[in-house]
XYZ file of C-alpha atoms in Angstrom:
756
model
C -44.209 5.258 52.214
C -42.500 1.765 51.569
C -39.168 1.574 53.924
C -36.833 -1.338 52.338
C -33.099 -2.981 52.640
C -30.734 -4.578 50.518
C -28.096 -6.629 51.557
C -24.068 -5.412 51.171
C -22.338 -6.211 47.367
C -20.114 -8.658 48.311
C -17.050 -9.325 46.813
C -15.516 -12.263 48.054
C -12.391 -14.663 46.819
C -13.026 -17.470 48.965
C -16.797 -17.522 47.775
C -17.984 -16.735 51.532
C -21.255 -14.880 51.422
C -22.262 -12.230 53.844
C -25.298 -9.697 53.949
C -25.163 -6.322 54.849
C -28.414 -4.259 54.743
C -29.352 -1.814 51.779
C -32.342 -0.213 53.771
C -35.788 -1.032 54.407
C -35.576 -3.216 51.022
C -32.905 -5.864 50.557
C -30.881 -6.606 47.635
C -27.671 -8.156 48.217
C -24.786 -8.067 45.743
C -22.286 -10.682 45.593
C -18.806 -10.778 43.271
C -17.095 -13.359 42.368
C -13.870 -12.557 40.744
C -13.956 -14.331 37.063
C -11.329 -17.033 38.008
C -13.343 -18.502 40.679
C -16.087 -18.869 38.143
C -14.684 -19.923 34.723
C -15.515 -23.158 34.199
C -19.756 -22.004 34.826
C -21.837 -22.134 32.306
C -24.318 -20.779 32.333
C -22.974 -17.123 31.894
C -25.648 -14.270 30.693
C -24.267 -14.229 27.164
C -26.765 -11.473 26.701
C -23.980 -9.297 28.083
C -20.746 -9.608 25.962
C -22.212 -7.933 23.536
C -20.552 -4.298 23.058
C -21.434 -1.125 25.560
C -23.617 0.811 23.485
C -20.703 0.939 20.049
C -21.318 0.526 16.632
C -19.039 -2.483 15.980
C -17.905 -3.885 12.303
C -17.508 -7.871 11.535
C -17.238 -10.030 9.251
C -14.972 -13.265 7.729
C -11.711 -13.731 7.443
C -9.878 -10.416 6.467
C -12.484 -8.047 7.316
C -12.849 -9.620 10.960
C -14.238 -12.993 12.246
C -14.587 -13.318 15.441
C -17.620 -12.136 17.490
C -18.674 -15.317 19.793
C -15.961 -18.456 19.841
C -12.587 -16.383 19.096
C -11.336 -18.034 16.129
C -9.025 -14.696 14.733
C -9.254 -11.168 15.705
C -12.199 -9.161 16.559
C -12.475 -6.225 13.979
C -14.385 -3.332 14.737
C -12.666 -1.895 11.357
C -13.618 -0.667 8.075
C -11.543 -2.950 6.274
C -12.858 -4.022 3.313
C -16.060 -1.913 2.893
C -17.530 -3.580 6.045
C -17.708 -6.964 4.016
C -14.630 -8.017 2.138
C -12.126 -7.566 -0.507
C -13.388 -7.600 -3.978
C -9.856 -7.246 -5.124
C -7.597 -10.010 -2.811
C -4.131 -9.195 -2.426
C -1.878 -11.368 -4.440
C 0.172 -13.162 -1.649
C 2.879 -14.100 -4.142
C 6.080 -12.028 -4.333
C 8.409 -10.069 -2.222
C 5.895 -7.239 -2.429
C 2.100 -6.974 -2.130
C 0.402 -5.706 -5.529
C 0.324 -2.007 -6.166
C -2.404 1.212 -4.635
C -4.338 1.458 -7.231
C -3.881 -1.055 -9.112
C -6.562 -3.661 -10.327
C -5.675 -7.471 -10.010
C -7.474 -10.598 -10.975
C -7.841 -12.212 -7.621
C -9.591 -15.420 -6.174
C -9.505 -18.212 -8.366
C -5.555 -19.638 -9.837
C -5.092 -18.597 -13.009
C -4.298 -21.427 -15.379
C -1.772 -19.747 -17.620
C 1.569 -20.654 -19.386
C 5.096 -17.587 -18.609
C 6.574 -15.927 -15.698
C 5.924 -17.747 -12.358
C 6.291 -16.478 -8.968
C 8.252 -19.132 -6.832
C 8.322 -17.885 -3.542
C 4.299 -17.756 -1.820
C 5.371 -14.867 0.658
C 5.923 -11.155 -0.474
C 9.816 -10.605 -0.439
C 9.204 -7.387 2.078
C 6.757 -9.432 3.894
C 9.668 -10.702 6.914
C 8.667 -12.111 10.583
C 5.485 -10.451 11.921
C 3.349 -10.926 9.328
C 5.218 -7.866 6.646
C 1.845 -5.832 4.751
C 1.834 -3.191 2.840
C 0.381 -0.116 3.499
C -1.967 1.878 1.678
C -3.424 -1.146 -0.015
C -7.097 -1.530 0.618
C -10.742 -1.475 -0.849
C -12.839 1.369 -2.460
C -14.402 3.372 -0.050
C -18.168 2.734 -0.125
C -19.421 4.960 -2.985
C -21.992 7.579 -2.308
C -25.270 6.683 -1.539
C -24.253 3.642 -0.304
C -22.439 4.333 2.918
C -19.564 6.835 1.627
C -21.050 10.483 2.529
C -23.251 11.424 0.277
C -25.598 14.539 1.504
C -24.149 17.672 2.175
C -24.324 18.972 5.977
C -26.140 22.420 6.381
C -24.392 24.946 8.260
C -25.411 24.328 12.142
C -28.876 22.872 11.094
C -30.420 19.444 11.312
C -27.468 17.819 12.943
C -26.979 14.261 11.039
C -27.982 11.055 12.683
C -25.760 9.522 15.540
C -25.453 6.634 17.044
C -23.441 6.880 20.464
C -20.325 7.234 18.513
C -18.673 9.569 15.808
C -18.887 5.257 13.311
C -14.326 6.293 13.487
C -13.475 4.194 15.937
C -10.174 5.636 15.027
C -10.712 8.689 16.551
C -13.059 7.506 19.696
C -10.537 5.276 20.894
C -7.703 7.749 20.230
C -5.289 7.552 23.209
C -2.719 9.248 22.107
C 0.296 10.186 19.445
C 3.231 7.743 19.073
C 6.824 8.657 17.048
C 9.004 6.876 14.719
C 11.642 5.377 17.205
C 10.100 6.188 20.390
C 7.231 3.902 23.037
C 4.370 5.290 24.336
C 3.029 3.627 27.767
C -0.474 2.737 28.067
C -3.086 0.507 30.063
C -6.142 -1.137 28.727
C -8.477 -0.246 31.862
C -11.951 -0.743 32.005
C -13.634 2.678 30.736
C -11.154 1.912 27.062
C -13.209 0.859 23.494
C -14.524 -2.329 23.731
C -14.887 -4.970 20.411
C -17.443 -7.096 19.696
C -15.542 -10.110 22.222
C -15.222 -7.523 25.201
C -11.884 -6.989 24.993
C -10.312 -3.434 25.911
C -8.490 -1.590 23.040
C -6.264 2.061 23.102
C -5.276 3.352 19.895
C -2.698 5.434 19.169
C -1.306 7.499 15.520
C 1.571 7.509 14.034
C 1.799 10.289 11.234
C 4.569 9.618 8.217
C 5.835 12.176 6.004
C 7.469 9.827 3.769
C 7.823 6.123 2.777
C 9.229 4.017 5.757
C 9.855 0.519 6.705
C 7.881 0.464 10.324
C 8.341 -2.371 12.738
C 5.861 -2.172 15.625
C 6.213 -4.078 18.546
C 3.353 -4.253 21.750
C 4.429 -5.840 24.769
C 3.057 -6.323 27.825
C 3.971 -8.356 31.008
C 0.537 -8.551 32.388
C -1.709 -9.444 29.613
C -1.436 -11.710 25.802
C -1.463 -8.876 23.281
C -3.198 -8.102 20.013
C -2.332 -5.740 18.034
C -3.618 -3.958 14.348
C -2.451 -1.447 12.661
C -5.033 0.647 10.184
C -4.949 3.170 7.876
C -6.127 6.901 8.369
C -9.614 6.328 7.100
C -9.862 2.985 9.440
C -9.274 0.226 7.082
C -7.767 -2.692 8.645
C -4.210 -3.107 6.749
C -2.574 -5.857 8.640
C -3.146 -7.938 12.364
C -0.699 -9.624 14.545
C -1.166 -11.789 17.697
C 1.724 -13.681 18.773
C 5.332 -12.388 17.791
C 6.501 -16.183 18.145
C 3.971 -18.247 17.011
C 2.537 -19.817 20.079
C 4.074 -17.803 22.629
C 1.462 -15.478 23.921
C 3.919 -14.222 25.906
C 5.990 -13.268 23.448
C 4.062 -9.682 22.590
C 2.522 -8.806 19.399
C 4.834 -7.419 16.412
C 4.288 -6.141 12.082
C 6.742 -5.184 10.014
C 4.931 -3.038 6.902
C 6.394 -0.830 4.870
C 3.649 2.196 4.604
C 3.636 5.151 2.489
C 3.070 8.633 3.642
C 0.272 9.166 5.657
C -1.835 8.465 8.698
C -1.982 5.438 10.446
C -3.618 4.052 13.781
C -1.902 0.899 16.259
C -4.333 -0.704 17.760
C -3.196 -2.152 21.134
C -5.411 -5.118 22.108
C -5.402 -7.586 24.577
C -6.940 -11.501 23.227
C -9.086 -12.264 25.948
C -12.521 -10.365 27.483
C -10.522 -9.971 30.613
C -6.692 -9.411 29.321
C -6.200 -5.605 31.098
C -3.038 -4.360 31.893
C -0.360 -1.849 31.743
C 1.897 -2.298 27.436
C 4.425 -0.152 25.828
C 3.914 0.398 22.127
C 7.844 0.637 19.956
C 7.878 1.581 16.777
C 11.266 1.860 14.714
C 11.325 3.461 11.191
C 13.495 3.378 8.600
C 13.543 5.232 5.476
C 12.978 3.118 2.033
C 16.212 3.812 0.417
C 15.581 1.391 -3.439
C 13.917 5.004 -4.687
C 16.204 7.200 -4.307
C 19.051 6.816 -2.387
C 19.881 3.931 -4.546
C 19.314 5.153 -7.795
C 22.298 3.702 -9.898
C 21.187 4.963 -13.095
C 18.526 5.739 -16.382
C 16.966 2.690 -17.978
C 16.003 3.476 -21.517
C 13.871 1.016 -23.960
C 16.154 -0.655 -26.425
C 18.945 -0.245 -24.264
C 20.883 -3.310 -21.986
C 22.172 -2.871 -18.900
C 24.952 -4.852 -17.249
C 25.572 -3.971 -13.734
C 26.945 -6.157 -10.773
C 24.603 -6.501 -6.758
C 27.682 -5.522 -4.665
C 28.538 -5.208 -0.979
C 27.867 -1.674 -0.256
C 24.542 -2.300 -2.128
C 20.752 -0.808 -0.718
C 19.407 -3.662 0.809
C 15.323 -5.048 0.909
C 14.547 -6.853 4.307
C 15.264 -10.133 3.269
C 18.865 -8.802 3.443
C 19.252 -9.240 -0.379
C 20.967 -6.725 -2.883
C 19.869 -4.367 -5.317
C 20.283 -1.984 -7.881
C 17.625 0.754 -8.631
C 17.171 2.250 -12.501
C 14.528 5.700 -12.740
C 12.523 4.930 -16.232
C 10.399 7.564 -17.530
C 7.450 6.457 -20.310
C 5.888 9.590 -21.787
C 3.372 7.707 -23.326
C 0.603 4.068 -22.561
C 3.296 1.908 -23.408
C 3.856 -2.067 -22.738
C 7.207 -3.229 -21.560
C 9.193 -6.368 -21.211
C 11.647 -6.180 -18.621
C 14.422 -9.069 -18.426
C 16.587 -9.797 -15.970
C 19.916 -12.848 -17.328
C 22.400 -13.528 -14.570
C 24.890 -17.009 -13.961
C 25.695 -15.492 -10.746
C 22.977 -14.698 -9.329
C 19.050 -15.889 -8.340
C 17.674 -12.652 -10.349
C 14.479 -11.126 -8.872
C 12.589 -7.685 -10.749
C 10.497 -4.922 -8.542
C 9.086 -2.226 -10.309
C 7.675 0.266 -8.217
C 5.638 3.879 -9.287
C 6.724 7.339 -8.180
C 5.568 7.282 -4.965
C 7.949 4.117 -4.935
C 4.722 1.882 -4.275
C 4.903 -1.377 -6.042
C 3.608 -2.300 -9.614
C 4.388 -6.006 -9.916
C 7.185 -8.628 -8.797
C 8.620 -12.122 -10.490
C 11.677 -14.167 -9.669
C 11.532 -16.776 -12.123
C 10.652 -16.923 -15.610
C 10.224 -20.805 -15.511
C 11.126 -22.307 -12.711
C 9.514 -26.037 -14.207
C 11.805 -25.647 -17.735
C 14.872 -24.208 -15.592
C 15.049 -20.992 -15.678
C 15.533 -19.108 -12.941
C 16.129 -15.363 -14.838
C 13.619 -13.283 -14.562
C 10.993 -11.256 -16.795
C 7.997 -9.099 -16.571
C 5.630 -7.411 -19.154
C 3.358 -4.156 -18.406
C 0.653 -1.667 -19.346
C 1.806 0.863 -17.652
C 0.620 4.675 -18.450
C 3.026 7.607 -18.754
C 4.924 9.265 -15.447
C 8.223 8.066 -13.865
C 9.333 4.515 -12.818
C 11.444 2.183 -10.862
C 13.283 -1.369 -12.212
C 14.718 -2.622 -9.243
C 17.216 -5.202 -9.949
C 17.737 -7.595 -6.886
C 18.768 -11.676 -6.229
C 16.027 -14.255 -5.109
C 17.880 -14.778 -1.659
C 19.770 -12.761 0.335
C 23.540 -12.603 0.330
C 23.986 -13.424 -3.471
C 26.128 -11.254 -4.922
C 27.630 -10.802 -8.699
C 26.997 -9.397 -12.199
C 23.512 -9.504 -14.761
C 21.618 -8.002 -17.808
C 18.982 -5.939 -17.428
C 17.367 -4.842 -20.561
C 14.213 -3.402 -22.113
C 12.036 -3.639 -24.510
C 8.593 -0.890 -25.196
C 6.052 -0.611 -27.702
C 3.252 2.222 -27.986
C 0.602 -0.113 -26.313
C -3.565 1.904 -24.791
C -5.537 -0.845 -23.998
C -8.669 1.614 -24.202
C -8.011 3.006 -27.323
C -5.698 0.204 -29.591
C -8.250 -2.817 -27.612
C -11.706 -0.705 -28.572
C -14.157 -2.243 -31.141
C -17.339 -0.258 -30.334
C -19.250 1.667 -28.085
C -21.331 0.266 -25.790
C -25.029 1.498 -25.556
C -26.917 2.409 -21.801
C -29.972 1.054 -22.163
C -29.813 -3.053 -21.239
C -29.149 -3.752 -25.016
C -27.174 -6.840 -25.350
C -23.740 -6.916 -27.271
C -23.103 -10.495 -28.608
C -19.495 -10.840 -29.707
C -16.297 -13.146 -29.149
C -13.010 -12.525 -27.185
C -11.160 -14.670 -30.235
C -7.151 -14.939 -30.288
C -6.522 -11.810 -32.519
C -7.602 -9.695 -29.987
C -5.999 -7.252 -27.338
C -4.068 -9.876 -25.131
C -3.167 -8.387 -21.122
C -0.031 -9.027 -20.064
C -1.151 -12.447 -18.196
C -2.008 -13.591 -22.022
C -6.031 -13.449 -21.444
C -7.690 -11.873 -24.672
C -9.416 -8.716 -24.347
C -11.740 -6.442 -25.921
C -12.828 -3.075 -25.312
C -16.036 -0.675 -25.306
C -16.228 2.706 -24.952
C -19.502 3.958 -22.621
C -20.245 7.711 -22.391
C -21.761 8.578 -19.525
C -24.343 12.255 -19.819
C -25.019 12.159 -16.384
C -24.608 10.750 -13.257
C -25.929 7.678 -13.184
C -26.144 4.630 -11.848
C -24.504 2.136 -14.119
C -25.054 -1.822 -14.064
C -23.112 -4.346 -16.361
C -23.091 -7.299 -17.095
C -21.384 -9.938 -18.813
C -21.842 -13.382 -19.699
C -20.371 -16.602 -21.277
C -21.316 -20.342 -21.650
C -17.739 -20.867 -22.925
C -15.147 -19.012 -20.878
C -14.565 -17.906 -16.953
C -15.440 -14.310 -17.654
C -13.672 -11.046 -15.921
C -14.891 -7.680 -16.424
C -13.047 -4.175 -15.875
C -14.044 -0.982 -16.036
C -11.491 1.575 -17.003
C -12.146 6.331 -16.966
C -11.138 8.028 -19.496
C -7.260 7.570 -18.329
C -8.161 4.182 -18.674
C -7.151 4.023 -15.194
C -9.212 1.003 -13.875
C -12.327 1.605 -11.255
C -13.307 -1.401 -10.860
C -13.836 -5.219 -11.988
C -15.572 -8.369 -11.031
C -15.070 -11.990 -12.195
C -18.045 -13.297 -10.350
C -21.446 -12.396 -9.600
C -22.152 -15.645 -7.647
C -19.610 -17.276 -5.653
C -18.875 -20.306 -8.446
C -20.769 -19.179 -11.531
C -18.216 -18.320 -13.288
C -20.480 -17.983 -16.320
C -21.263 -14.091 -14.775
C -19.882 -11.348 -13.744
C -21.357 -7.927 -13.343
C -20.485 -4.415 -11.916
C -22.684 -2.009 -10.016
C -21.177 1.904 -9.937
C -22.627 5.095 -8.936
C -20.731 7.116 -11.955
C -20.591 10.824 -12.536
C -20.813 12.079 -15.688
C -18.105 11.193 -18.228
C -15.968 9.010 -20.392
C -15.360 5.096 -19.671
C -14.102 2.303 -20.933
C -15.847 -1.464 -20.453
C -13.192 -4.646 -20.746
C -14.640 -8.145 -21.800
C -11.915 -10.343 -20.344
C -11.661 -14.218 -19.528
C -10.134 -14.766 -16.053
C -7.564 -17.554 -16.932
C -4.603 -17.055 -20.082
C -5.252 -18.188 -23.953
C -9.165 -18.672 -23.501
C -11.737 -18.147 -26.172
C -15.266 -17.963 -26.886
C -18.774 -15.269 -27.508
C -20.036 -13.753 -24.455
C -22.988 -11.287 -24.082
C -22.759 -7.774 -22.265
C -25.112 -4.509 -21.432
C -25.017 -1.716 -20.075
C -28.151 -0.167 -17.795
C -27.866 3.543 -16.314
C -30.004 4.905 -13.966
C -29.797 8.629 -13.346
C -29.990 11.253 -10.192
C -30.388 7.273 -8.051
C -31.179 8.142 -4.525
C -29.528 4.625 -3.421
C -31.873 5.325 0.092
C -35.564 6.513 -1.537
C -35.020 4.081 -5.019
C -34.208 1.047 -2.816
C -36.606 1.553 -0.085
C -39.337 -1.206 -0.151
C -40.775 0.219 3.269
C -41.187 1.144 7.007
C -39.979 -0.192 9.827
C -40.887 0.309 13.729
C -40.394 -0.223 17.232
C -41.502 -3.979 18.341
C -41.718 -4.921 14.669
C -41.407 -8.592 13.313
C -40.854 -7.613 9.490
C -40.431 -10.572 6.868
C -39.174 -9.552 3.492
C -37.327 -11.085 1.078
C -34.311 -10.722 -1.240
C -35.064 -10.697 -5.335
C -32.388 -10.778 -8.145
C -34.865 -7.582 -8.884
C -33.916 -5.963 -5.879
C -31.821 -3.154 -5.747
C -28.086 -3.250 -5.636
C -24.978 -1.980 -3.471
C -22.488 -0.192 -5.526
C -19.851 -1.812 -3.749
C -20.038 -5.413 -4.244
C -23.408 -6.198 -6.817
C -25.323 -7.831 -3.815
C -28.991 -7.327 -3.331
C -30.097 -4.843 -0.938
C -33.649 -4.123 0.390
C -34.745 -0.448 2.433
C -36.485 0.083 5.649
C -37.236 3.597 6.733
C -37.045 3.376 11.176
C -37.998 6.959 12.728
C -36.353 7.155 15.900
C -38.844 8.705 17.967
C -37.108 8.740 21.561
C -33.235 8.704 22.270
C -32.548 5.293 23.616
C -30.975 2.253 23.087
C -32.030 0.130 19.573
C -32.086 -3.258 19.007
C -31.655 -3.922 15.448
C -31.723 -7.969 14.269
C -31.881 -9.628 10.819
C -31.651 -13.446 10.487
C -31.935 -16.021 7.417
C -32.504 -19.174 6.822
C -31.014 -18.734 3.349
C -28.737 -16.707 3.546
C -25.836 -15.168 5.233
C -27.220 -11.966 6.487
C -25.760 -8.402 6.089
C -27.213 -5.605 8.407
C -26.625 -1.803 7.537
C -27.695 1.240 9.420
C -27.957 5.487 7.115
C -28.659 8.235 8.529
C -30.814 11.219 7.456
C -28.680 11.830 4.925
C -27.805 8.000 3.417
C -24.562 8.062 4.780
C -23.842 4.621 6.183
C -23.382 4.981 10.021
C -23.199 0.921 10.943
C -23.233 -2.622 10.091
C -22.959 -5.680 10.768
C -22.040 -9.466 9.512
C -21.921 -12.389 12.241
C -23.453 -9.967 15.630
C -26.578 -11.989 16.725
C -27.163 -16.131 16.103
C -24.406 -18.285 14.155
C -24.631 -16.021 10.295
C -26.957 -13.818 11.216
C -27.016 -10.285 12.280
C -27.180 -7.899 15.711
C -26.803 -4.247 15.899
C -27.014 -2.556 19.852
C -27.223 1.021 18.578
C -27.775 4.062 21.613
C -29.512 5.938 18.660
C -30.769 10.446 18.580
C -34.207 11.566 17.597
C -33.765 11.380 13.719
C -34.804 9.282 10.611
C -32.976 6.172 10.016
C -32.416 3.533 7.186
C -32.060 0.267 7.476
C -30.712 -1.788 4.774
C -31.191 -5.633 4.655
C -28.480 -7.354 2.296
C -26.109 -10.351 2.356
C -22.745 -11.300 2.691
C -21.923 -12.278 -0.212
C -23.071 -11.064 -4.373
C -25.761 -13.264 -5.578
C -27.372 -14.291 -2.756
C -31.249 -14.552 -2.556
C -34.017 -14.932 -0.415
C -36.897 -15.138 2.287
C -35.568 -12.751 5.669
C -36.733 -11.149 9.172
C -36.370 -7.999 10.310
C -37.005 -7.297 14.357
C -36.213 -3.970 15.887
C -37.174 -3.782 19.903
C -36.549 -0.361 21.464
C -36.320 -1.237 24.839
C -38.505 0.915 27.955
C -35.018 3.511 29.669
C -37.896 4.374 32.349
C -36.682 1.985 34.736
C -32.556 3.424 34.078
C -32.562 6.808 33.086
C -36.020 8.358 35.169
C -36.017 5.762 38.492
C -32.462 5.995 39.282
C -31.976 7.026 43.266
C -28.290 5.841 43.552
C -25.923 3.610 42.868
C -24.558 0.405 44.796
C -20.672 -0.837 44.494
C -19.752 -4.147 45.973
C -19.593 -4.066 50.009
C -21.952 -1.044 49.809
C -25.348 -0.783 51.984
C -27.940 1.392 50.628
C -31.038 2.025 52.107
C -34.328 3.629 51.357
C -38.188 3.721 50.935
C -40.953 3.611 47.951
C -43.344 6.358 47.877
C -45.519 7.626 45.938
C -43.273 10.297 44.945
C -41.412 7.708 42.900
C -40.705 6.767 39.211
C -43.936 4.483 38.420
C -43.892 2.708 35.692
C -46.638 1.926 32.774
C -48.422 -0.475 35.246
C -48.556 2.403 38.706
C -46.057 0.290 39.699
C -43.741 2.203 42.115
C -39.760 1.905 41.601
C -36.282 2.549 42.505
C -33.483 1.836 40.562
C -29.637 1.370 41.475
C -26.547 1.351 39.096
C -24.476 -1.328 39.702
C -20.801 -2.233 38.212
C -18.715 -5.272 36.942
C -14.780 -4.441 36.733
C -14.011 -7.902 35.756
C -16.208 -10.641 34.739
C -17.746 -11.768 38.218
C -20.446 -13.867 39.510
C -22.933 -12.321 41.515
C -25.775 -12.324 43.878
C -28.622 -9.959 44.666
C -31.102 -10.150 47.739
C -34.071 -7.939 48.347
C -36.111 -8.006 51.219
C -38.941 -5.844 52.928
C -41.473 -6.874 55.626
C -44.376 -4.765 54.661
C -44.971 -5.666 51.256
C -43.893 -8.364 48.098
C -40.588 -7.787 47.039
C -39.464 -8.098 43.632
C -36.562 -7.566 41.972
C -34.837 -7.515 38.362
C -31.477 -7.440 36.784
C -30.971 -4.876 33.613
C -28.022 -4.067 30.979
C -26.325 -1.598 29.372
C -29.602 -1.470 27.763
C -31.974 -1.137 29.945
C -33.649 -4.831 28.846
C -34.284 -6.695 31.903
C -32.565 -10.057 31.886
C -33.092 -11.656 35.162
C -36.185 -11.387 37.262
C -37.440 -12.667 41.031
C -40.231 -12.213 43.317
C -39.529 -15.165 45.630
C -36.642 -16.605 46.490
C -38.524 -19.523 48.136
C -42.065 -20.669 47.520
C -44.506 -18.636 50.270
C -41.722 -16.189 51.452
C -42.896 -13.077 49.722
C -40.571 -10.437 51.825
C -37.255 -11.835 49.392
C -35.883 -11.295 46.687
C -32.899 -12.536 45.194
C -30.877 -13.538 42.094
C -28.229 -15.733 42.838
C -25.139 -16.478 41.803
C -25.662 -15.283 37.747
C -22.043 -14.539 36.132
C -21.962 -11.188 34.408
C -19.352 -9.646 31.928
C -17.810 -6.047 32.248
C -20.224 -4.437 32.713
C -22.814 -1.681 34.215
C -26.430 -2.521 35.142
C -29.385 -1.712 36.664
C -31.318 -3.351 39.861
C -34.669 -2.574 40.047
C -36.485 -2.749 43.312
C -39.606 -2.265 43.382
C -43.538 -4.328 44.752
C -44.991 -7.691 43.225
C -47.844 -5.503 42.685
C -49.301 -2.579 40.806
C -48.334 0.751 43.252
C -47.570 -1.288 46.278
C -46.001 -0.112 48.973
C -45.197 -0.622 52.687
C -42.345 -0.436 55.130
C -39.566 -3.275 54.769
C -38.020 -4.714 57.607
C -34.017 -6.122 56.999
C -32.858 -9.592 57.228
């Protein structure tokens, strides 16, 4: 038997070192507050990783802040994990309508109505946003829920969390008109940058204008607004830009449903009490504000006057209901010499469809005009002024003509065999409301299939649309590859049925020849058909994303899949790197459901996942961030040996505590026979740590492991020739739980330690 002791764990604000005895083998631990060592540059960045959490990240609105903080951390499923294929146009008073496909990304070079204001009118101070507008949920087989869970059998692979962080970190409910008091503290949810997070549930039973305020006297706050599916709607750092003490605030027009309010700190060290307040005002402009019914072919004379309903910017409004009984093209004009007209159109749920300010501001025409293609249903037309406080009379006229885009513009049927269809956009084709020409092809799918559509033109900037049998938009694509305006493509998983494919140009008035093709793969099994091999712990796999690889259904990017067997539960680290493309890493469970993704969790644009996995068969997805990217990649998998942390733990150590122990034959032994005892200790905030281990009977050896049980620091002798003392000094650790390993330098070593 070998006895050892370890020095006392120190937490000293004056940085004065003292030593206490742990037993015969002596590890000494010194913790200094972060403020005392903030300028130190040798912090162990290893520990900035999430604590056994599966986090999502990306760029821009999809999350962009692991590493140096440039914006809000985003573990939520914004934009299907990567980015929105249909970015919301930020022009006008309202964001685009829910479920409505709109062109995006590039400026539309077209004549006609222009929007004067670059901001939506419902976007007030505090970053107004329209709730419910989010990208498509990932398709079945691409992480969207393919596969059925059998009753009581074969539980789905776990990742140490539910993969729904809005549920994992939920701390309570908050109601309209109420305030929730909480505190960010160790043990709360952790984002990828180490910041703490609490999540509150908000339930709305009617459309509301919601103001959210997160206030704290103890930290710099950050606020997320997230929908029921954990998709980010909006974020805010400071209510007053540049003033971190002003709290965080958001305003949003939210439809009935469930939402999550996420209280977060800006820095990893931010913690403390906070207050989360929610104020709601029912939306009345589709109910209480209705002045009458609008009829096609008629002109309404009205007045914006005191007592009218108001938008959040203080402008007056009158609302008119209209029933559309058949697919129609509506032309709406609002004219006035007393006010600067502004038009808004809402659907039956008071969700915005379209809005316009000035018909032709360059020509001095400040009247408002909209041309809309609408399906049958009930709608609301809102007569409004461009600025608050304007009042006076106006005229609102409405013209309607039957127009069914999918049937009226159909020119032929599209086959599913990959055969090229060659045709062209001409001036006598159908015209969309943005002035661009359109050809429509009917498309029948006899059974559920993965469908790939390709549209190319060397004459115009192509744009591709897919509609269902009711002519409701399913998906759209502008460019297969960023900057390549000649090619549009879609890869989608579709059920059997009738569909329509529309060939279009991005900008108005463009004409020219094009080529269109469709290929279908019936009975497509994403995780089986896209599998290119297998990977195992400690493997380094080199592969290539090629143009003939499988494509993701959400964005058309190429993907390779590898089967990965986990034989023992525990931590797994997966690294994906490439010098040729921006990597994106995916993980699927045994039912081919996506359970985790990562964009830039590794170095630079490389990806890394740190997961706590159960015994199961997983599938690793090698993917690029943007569609069209190809090139070679390296996939590395590490499965740290958790024996030290899981089987060899004999106790814990805290700051100022003394622990004594001994190594004997009954102790835990590593693979080489080395006897070892391990102790856990928790760092509450970023601190400077020193550990000393002493024994007079054997050559001491000390190691320090992270929360994944990966050893990142070791020491045998503090000074050359002194075999009785091992030490780790002055290392800066982030908040988290660590493991100290106490052992002898030689395999199977033992003996009696003397404290120093």
